[in-house]
Coordinates of C-alpha atoms and ligand atoms in Angstrom, one line a residue:
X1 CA 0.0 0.0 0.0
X2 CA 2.8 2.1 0.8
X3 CA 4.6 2.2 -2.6
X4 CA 1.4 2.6 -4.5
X5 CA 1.0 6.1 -2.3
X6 CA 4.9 6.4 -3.2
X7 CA 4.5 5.8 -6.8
X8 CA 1.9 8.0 -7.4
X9 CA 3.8 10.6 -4.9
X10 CA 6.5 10.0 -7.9
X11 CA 4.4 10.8 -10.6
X12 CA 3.3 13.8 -9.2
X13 CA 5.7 15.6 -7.9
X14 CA 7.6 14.9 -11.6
X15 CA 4.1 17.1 -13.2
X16 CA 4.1 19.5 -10.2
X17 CA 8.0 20.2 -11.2
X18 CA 7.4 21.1 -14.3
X19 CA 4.6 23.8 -13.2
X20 CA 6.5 26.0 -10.8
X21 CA 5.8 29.8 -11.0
X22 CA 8.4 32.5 -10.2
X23 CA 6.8 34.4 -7.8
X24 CA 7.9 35.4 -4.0
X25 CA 5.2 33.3 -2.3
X26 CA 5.9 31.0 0.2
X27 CA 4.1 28.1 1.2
X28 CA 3.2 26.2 4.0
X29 CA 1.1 23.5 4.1
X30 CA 0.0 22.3 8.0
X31 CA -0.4 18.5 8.2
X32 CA -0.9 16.1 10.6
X33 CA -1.8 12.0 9.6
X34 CA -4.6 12.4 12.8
X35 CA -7.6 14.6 12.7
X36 CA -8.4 16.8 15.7
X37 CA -5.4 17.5 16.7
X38 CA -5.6 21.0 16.4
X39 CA -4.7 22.0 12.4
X40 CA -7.3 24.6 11.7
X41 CA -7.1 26.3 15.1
X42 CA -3.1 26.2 14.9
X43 CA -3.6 27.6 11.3
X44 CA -5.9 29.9 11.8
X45 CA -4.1 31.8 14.9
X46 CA -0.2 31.4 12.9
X47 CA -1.9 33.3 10.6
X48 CA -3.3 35.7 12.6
X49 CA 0.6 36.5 14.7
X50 CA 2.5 36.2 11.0
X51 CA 0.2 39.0 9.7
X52 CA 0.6 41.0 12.3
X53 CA 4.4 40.8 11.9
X54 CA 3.7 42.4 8.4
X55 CA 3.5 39.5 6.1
X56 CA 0.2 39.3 3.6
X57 CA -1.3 35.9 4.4
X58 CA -3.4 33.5 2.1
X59 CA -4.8 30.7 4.0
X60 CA -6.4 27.8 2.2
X61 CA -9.0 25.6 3.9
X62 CA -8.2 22.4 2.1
X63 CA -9.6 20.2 4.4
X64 CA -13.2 18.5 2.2
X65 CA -14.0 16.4 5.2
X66 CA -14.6 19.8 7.4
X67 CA -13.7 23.0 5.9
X68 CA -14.1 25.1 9.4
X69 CA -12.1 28.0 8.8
X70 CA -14.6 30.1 8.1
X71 CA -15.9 29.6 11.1
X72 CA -12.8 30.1 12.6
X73 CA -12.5 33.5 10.7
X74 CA -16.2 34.1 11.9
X75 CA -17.0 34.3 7.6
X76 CA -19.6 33.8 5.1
X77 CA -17.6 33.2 1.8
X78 CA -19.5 34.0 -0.9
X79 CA -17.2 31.3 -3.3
X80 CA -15.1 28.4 -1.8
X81 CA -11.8 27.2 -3.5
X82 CA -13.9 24.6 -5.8
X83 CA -16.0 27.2 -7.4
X84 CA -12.5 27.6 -9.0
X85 CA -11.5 24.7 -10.0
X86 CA -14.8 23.5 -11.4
X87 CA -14.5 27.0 -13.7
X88 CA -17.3 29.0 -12.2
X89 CA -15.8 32.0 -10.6
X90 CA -12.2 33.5 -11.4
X91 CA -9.2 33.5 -8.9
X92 CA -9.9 36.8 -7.5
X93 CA -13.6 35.9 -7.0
X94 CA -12.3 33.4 -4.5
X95 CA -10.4 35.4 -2.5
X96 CA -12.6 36.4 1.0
X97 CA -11.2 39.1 2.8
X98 CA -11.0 38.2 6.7
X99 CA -12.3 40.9 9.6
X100 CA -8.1 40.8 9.9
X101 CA -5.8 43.0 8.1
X102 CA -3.4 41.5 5.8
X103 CA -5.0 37.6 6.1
X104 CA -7.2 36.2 2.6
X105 CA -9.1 33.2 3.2
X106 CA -9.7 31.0 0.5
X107 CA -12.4 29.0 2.0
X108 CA -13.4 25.3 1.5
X109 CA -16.1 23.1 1.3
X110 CA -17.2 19.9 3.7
X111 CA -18.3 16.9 2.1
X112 CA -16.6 17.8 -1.6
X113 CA -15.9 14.8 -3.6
X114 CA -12.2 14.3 -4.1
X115 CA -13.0 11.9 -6.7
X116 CA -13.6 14.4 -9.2
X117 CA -10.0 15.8 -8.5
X118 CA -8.2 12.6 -9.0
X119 CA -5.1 12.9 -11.2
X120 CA -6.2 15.9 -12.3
X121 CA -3.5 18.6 -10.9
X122 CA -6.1 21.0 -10.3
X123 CA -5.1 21.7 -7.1
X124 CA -1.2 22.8 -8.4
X125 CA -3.3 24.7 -10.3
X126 CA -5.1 26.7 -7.9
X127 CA -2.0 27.5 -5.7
X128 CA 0.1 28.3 -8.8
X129 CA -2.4 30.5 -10.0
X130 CA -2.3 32.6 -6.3
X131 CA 1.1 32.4 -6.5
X132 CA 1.1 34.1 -9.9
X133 CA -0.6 36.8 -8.2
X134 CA 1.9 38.0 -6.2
X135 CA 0.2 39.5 -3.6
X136 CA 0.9 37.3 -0.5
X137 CA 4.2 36.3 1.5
X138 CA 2.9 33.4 2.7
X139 CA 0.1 30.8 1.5
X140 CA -0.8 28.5 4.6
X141 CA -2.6 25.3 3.4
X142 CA -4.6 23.5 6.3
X143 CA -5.0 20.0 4.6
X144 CA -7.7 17.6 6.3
X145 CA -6.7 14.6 8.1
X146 CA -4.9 11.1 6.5
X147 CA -2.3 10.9 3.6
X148 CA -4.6 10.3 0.6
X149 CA -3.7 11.6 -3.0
X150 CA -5.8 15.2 -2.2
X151 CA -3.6 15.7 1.0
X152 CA -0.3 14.1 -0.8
X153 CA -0.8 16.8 -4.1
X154 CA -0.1 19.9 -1.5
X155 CA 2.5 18.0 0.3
X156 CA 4.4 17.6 -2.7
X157 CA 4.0 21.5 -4.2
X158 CA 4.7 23.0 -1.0
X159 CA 8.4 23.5 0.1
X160 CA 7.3 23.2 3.4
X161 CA 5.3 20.9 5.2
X162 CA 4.5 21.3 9.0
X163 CA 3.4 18.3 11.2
X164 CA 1.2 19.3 14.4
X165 CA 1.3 16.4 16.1
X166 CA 0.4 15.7 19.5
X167 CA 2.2 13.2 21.9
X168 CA -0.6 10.5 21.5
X169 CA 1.2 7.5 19.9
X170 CA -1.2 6.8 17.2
X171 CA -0.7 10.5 16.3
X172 CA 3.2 10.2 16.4
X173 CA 2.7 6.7 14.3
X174 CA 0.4 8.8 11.9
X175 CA 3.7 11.4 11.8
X176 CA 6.5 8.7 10.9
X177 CA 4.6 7.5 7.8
X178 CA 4.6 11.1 6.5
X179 CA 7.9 10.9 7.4
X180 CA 8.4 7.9 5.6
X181 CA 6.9 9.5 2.4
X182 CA 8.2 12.8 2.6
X183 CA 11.8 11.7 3.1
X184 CA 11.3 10.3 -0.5
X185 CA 10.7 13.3 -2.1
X186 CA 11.7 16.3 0.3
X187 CA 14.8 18.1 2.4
X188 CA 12.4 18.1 5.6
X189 CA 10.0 18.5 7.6
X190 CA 9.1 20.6 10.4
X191 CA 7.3 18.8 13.2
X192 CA 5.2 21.6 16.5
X193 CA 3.5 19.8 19.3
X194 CA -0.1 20.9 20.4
X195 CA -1.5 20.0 23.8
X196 CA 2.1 19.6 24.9
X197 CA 3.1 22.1 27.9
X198 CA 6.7 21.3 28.3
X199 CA 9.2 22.4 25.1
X200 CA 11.8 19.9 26.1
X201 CA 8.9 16.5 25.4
X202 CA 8.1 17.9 22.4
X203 CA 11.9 18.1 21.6
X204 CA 13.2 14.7 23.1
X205 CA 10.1 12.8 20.7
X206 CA 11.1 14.9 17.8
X207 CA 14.6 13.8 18.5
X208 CA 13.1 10.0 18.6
X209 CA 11.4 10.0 15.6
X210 CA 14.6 11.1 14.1
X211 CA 16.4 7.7 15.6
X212 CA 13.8 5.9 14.3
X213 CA 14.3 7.5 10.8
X214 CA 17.8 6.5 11.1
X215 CA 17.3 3.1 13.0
X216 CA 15.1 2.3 10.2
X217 CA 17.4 4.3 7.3
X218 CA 15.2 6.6 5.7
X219 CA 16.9 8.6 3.3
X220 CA 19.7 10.5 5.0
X221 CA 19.5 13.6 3.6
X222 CA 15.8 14.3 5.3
X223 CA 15.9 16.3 7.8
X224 CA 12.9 16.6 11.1
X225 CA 13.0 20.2 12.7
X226 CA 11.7 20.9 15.6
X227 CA 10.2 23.8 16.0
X228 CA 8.0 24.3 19.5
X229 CA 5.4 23.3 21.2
X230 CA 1.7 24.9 22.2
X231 CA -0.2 23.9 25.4
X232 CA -3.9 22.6 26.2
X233 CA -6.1 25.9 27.0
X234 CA -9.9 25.5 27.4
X235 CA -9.6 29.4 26.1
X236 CA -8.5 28.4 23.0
X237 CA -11.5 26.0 22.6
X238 CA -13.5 28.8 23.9
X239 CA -12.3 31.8 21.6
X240 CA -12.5 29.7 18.7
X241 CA -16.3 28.4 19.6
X242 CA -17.1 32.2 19.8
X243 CA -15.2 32.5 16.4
X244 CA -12.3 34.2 17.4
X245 CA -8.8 34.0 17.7
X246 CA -7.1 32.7 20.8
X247 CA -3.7 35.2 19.9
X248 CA -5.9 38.0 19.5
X249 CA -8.3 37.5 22.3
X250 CA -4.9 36.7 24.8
X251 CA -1.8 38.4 23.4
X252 CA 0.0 38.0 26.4
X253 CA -0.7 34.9 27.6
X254 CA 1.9 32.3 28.0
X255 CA 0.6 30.0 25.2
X256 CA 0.7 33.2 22.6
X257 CA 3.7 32.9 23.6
X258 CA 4.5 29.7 22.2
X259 CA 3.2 30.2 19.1
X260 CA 5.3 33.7 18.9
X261 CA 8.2 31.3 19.5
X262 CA 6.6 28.5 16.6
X263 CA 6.7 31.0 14.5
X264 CA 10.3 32.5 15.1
X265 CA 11.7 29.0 14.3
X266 CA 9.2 28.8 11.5
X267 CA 10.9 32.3 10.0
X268 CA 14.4 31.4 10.4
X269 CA 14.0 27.9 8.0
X270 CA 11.3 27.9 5.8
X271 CA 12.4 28.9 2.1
Ligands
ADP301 N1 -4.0 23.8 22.3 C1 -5.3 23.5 22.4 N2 -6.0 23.6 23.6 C2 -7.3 23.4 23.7 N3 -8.1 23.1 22.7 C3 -7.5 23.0 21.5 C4 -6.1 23.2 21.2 N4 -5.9 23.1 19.9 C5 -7.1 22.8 19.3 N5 -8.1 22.7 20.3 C6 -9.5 22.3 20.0 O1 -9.5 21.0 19.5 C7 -10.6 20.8 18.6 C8 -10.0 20.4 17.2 O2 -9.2 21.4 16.7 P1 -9.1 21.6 15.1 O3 -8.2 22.8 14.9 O4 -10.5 21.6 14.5 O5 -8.4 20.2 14.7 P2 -8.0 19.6 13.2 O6 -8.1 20.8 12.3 O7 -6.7 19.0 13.4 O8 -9.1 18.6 13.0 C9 -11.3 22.2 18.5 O9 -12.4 22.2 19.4 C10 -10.2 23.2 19.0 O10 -10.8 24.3 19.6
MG302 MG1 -9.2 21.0 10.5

């Protein structure tokens, strides 16, 4: 089962190469293997700190088993991210501004059926296309949970993929096999705990999954950075069931904090 994902993981990154824009967009495309772990609200609230820091943020809501970040963002999007790619409504058209300065959300849509998608490269498309626009430093993709071909397609176009990950060990078994598959194709991958109070844990599994990697010699060149660690907070459940954001609502708390310091790693590696 594994080399059919990695065969088809072959064949696409080969088409995605050959589509690369030139633009100064970055991307980032949150993962995790697990669902509920905390992607959108981890998404959602980067997005929010790394605007504020200056950068013009696109965030993508490519989860199609629950888009929520519109709820998150407290929005009514008027066109989702499929209106595009099934040719009904331009790029631009797509494009909802959030209540926040500086952040675009390109929203989703629950329940969409991937199998329309398959093979297609639509999705290279869509982010190429933004990318063309040049209007954002930073594109953050929030994919849905597991490691099928939808989720695989932005793994592969994106030069950086983040795991969030919590200490749970079917979540850290979920991790490794992206590992396994991104070490096939990719430099690295940066791994941030949620629900984890302590930055050392976070640090001493990251550093076991890397002996693992090694134990079980995954390509050497592929690299695991850590990069922090954000704490359990029934505020953050709270501020986002009241559709807001936990880093606005509590910028000096300890856990804004963390992310502050997530993000600081995040800024000194991604390319
Ligand atoms: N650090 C945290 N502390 C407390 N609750 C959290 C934290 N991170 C996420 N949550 C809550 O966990 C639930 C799942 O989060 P969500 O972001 O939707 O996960 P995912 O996108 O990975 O499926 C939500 O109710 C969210 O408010
Ligand atoms: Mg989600």
């Amino acid at each position: 089962m594994f080399n059919s994902i990695s065969n088809q993981a072959s064949k696409l990154l080969n088409l995605t190469r050959n589509k690369e824009v030139n633009s100064k967009t970055k991307i980032i495309t949150i993962t995790s293997g697990k669902g509920g772990v905390g992607k959108s609200t981890f998404t959602a609230n980067i997005a929010y700190l790394l605007s504020k820091r200056g950068f013009k943020v696109a965030v993508i809501d490519a989860d199609i088993g629950l888009a929520n970040m519109q709820v998150l963002f407290d929005l009514k999007p008027r066109y989702t991210f499929f209106d595009y790619i099934e040719g009904r409504n331009t790029i631009t058209e797509i494009l909802t501004q959030t209540s926040y300065e500086n952040i675009t959300l390109i929203a989703g849509k629950s329940g969409y059926q991937y199998a329309n998608l398959k093979n297609s490269l639509v999705l290279t498309r869509v982010v190429n296309d933004l990318k063309s626009l040049n209007k954002y430093d930073l594109i953050l993709i929030d994919t849905g949970a597991g490691l099928n071909e939808y989720v695989q397609e932005f793994l592969l176009i994106s030069d950086n993929v983040l795991a969030l990950t919590t200490t749970d060990p079917s979540a850290l078994t979920d991790v490794y096999a992206l590992m396994k598959m991104l070490s096939v194709h990719k430099e690295r991958l940066f791994i941030c705990f949620n629900h984890t109070k302590n930055y050392k844990i976070g640090e001493t599994i990251a550093n076991s999954l890397v002996n693992l990697a090694k134990k079980n010699r995954l390509n050497q060149n592929f690299m695991v950075e850590y990069i922090g660690n954000v704490s359990t907070s029934s505020n953050i459940s709270t501020t986002s069931r009241l559709r807001k954001l936990f880093v606005h609502e509590f910028i000096n708390d300890e856990i804004t904090k963390q992310f502050h310091k997530v993000i600081d790693s995040l800024l000194n590696n991604i390319k």
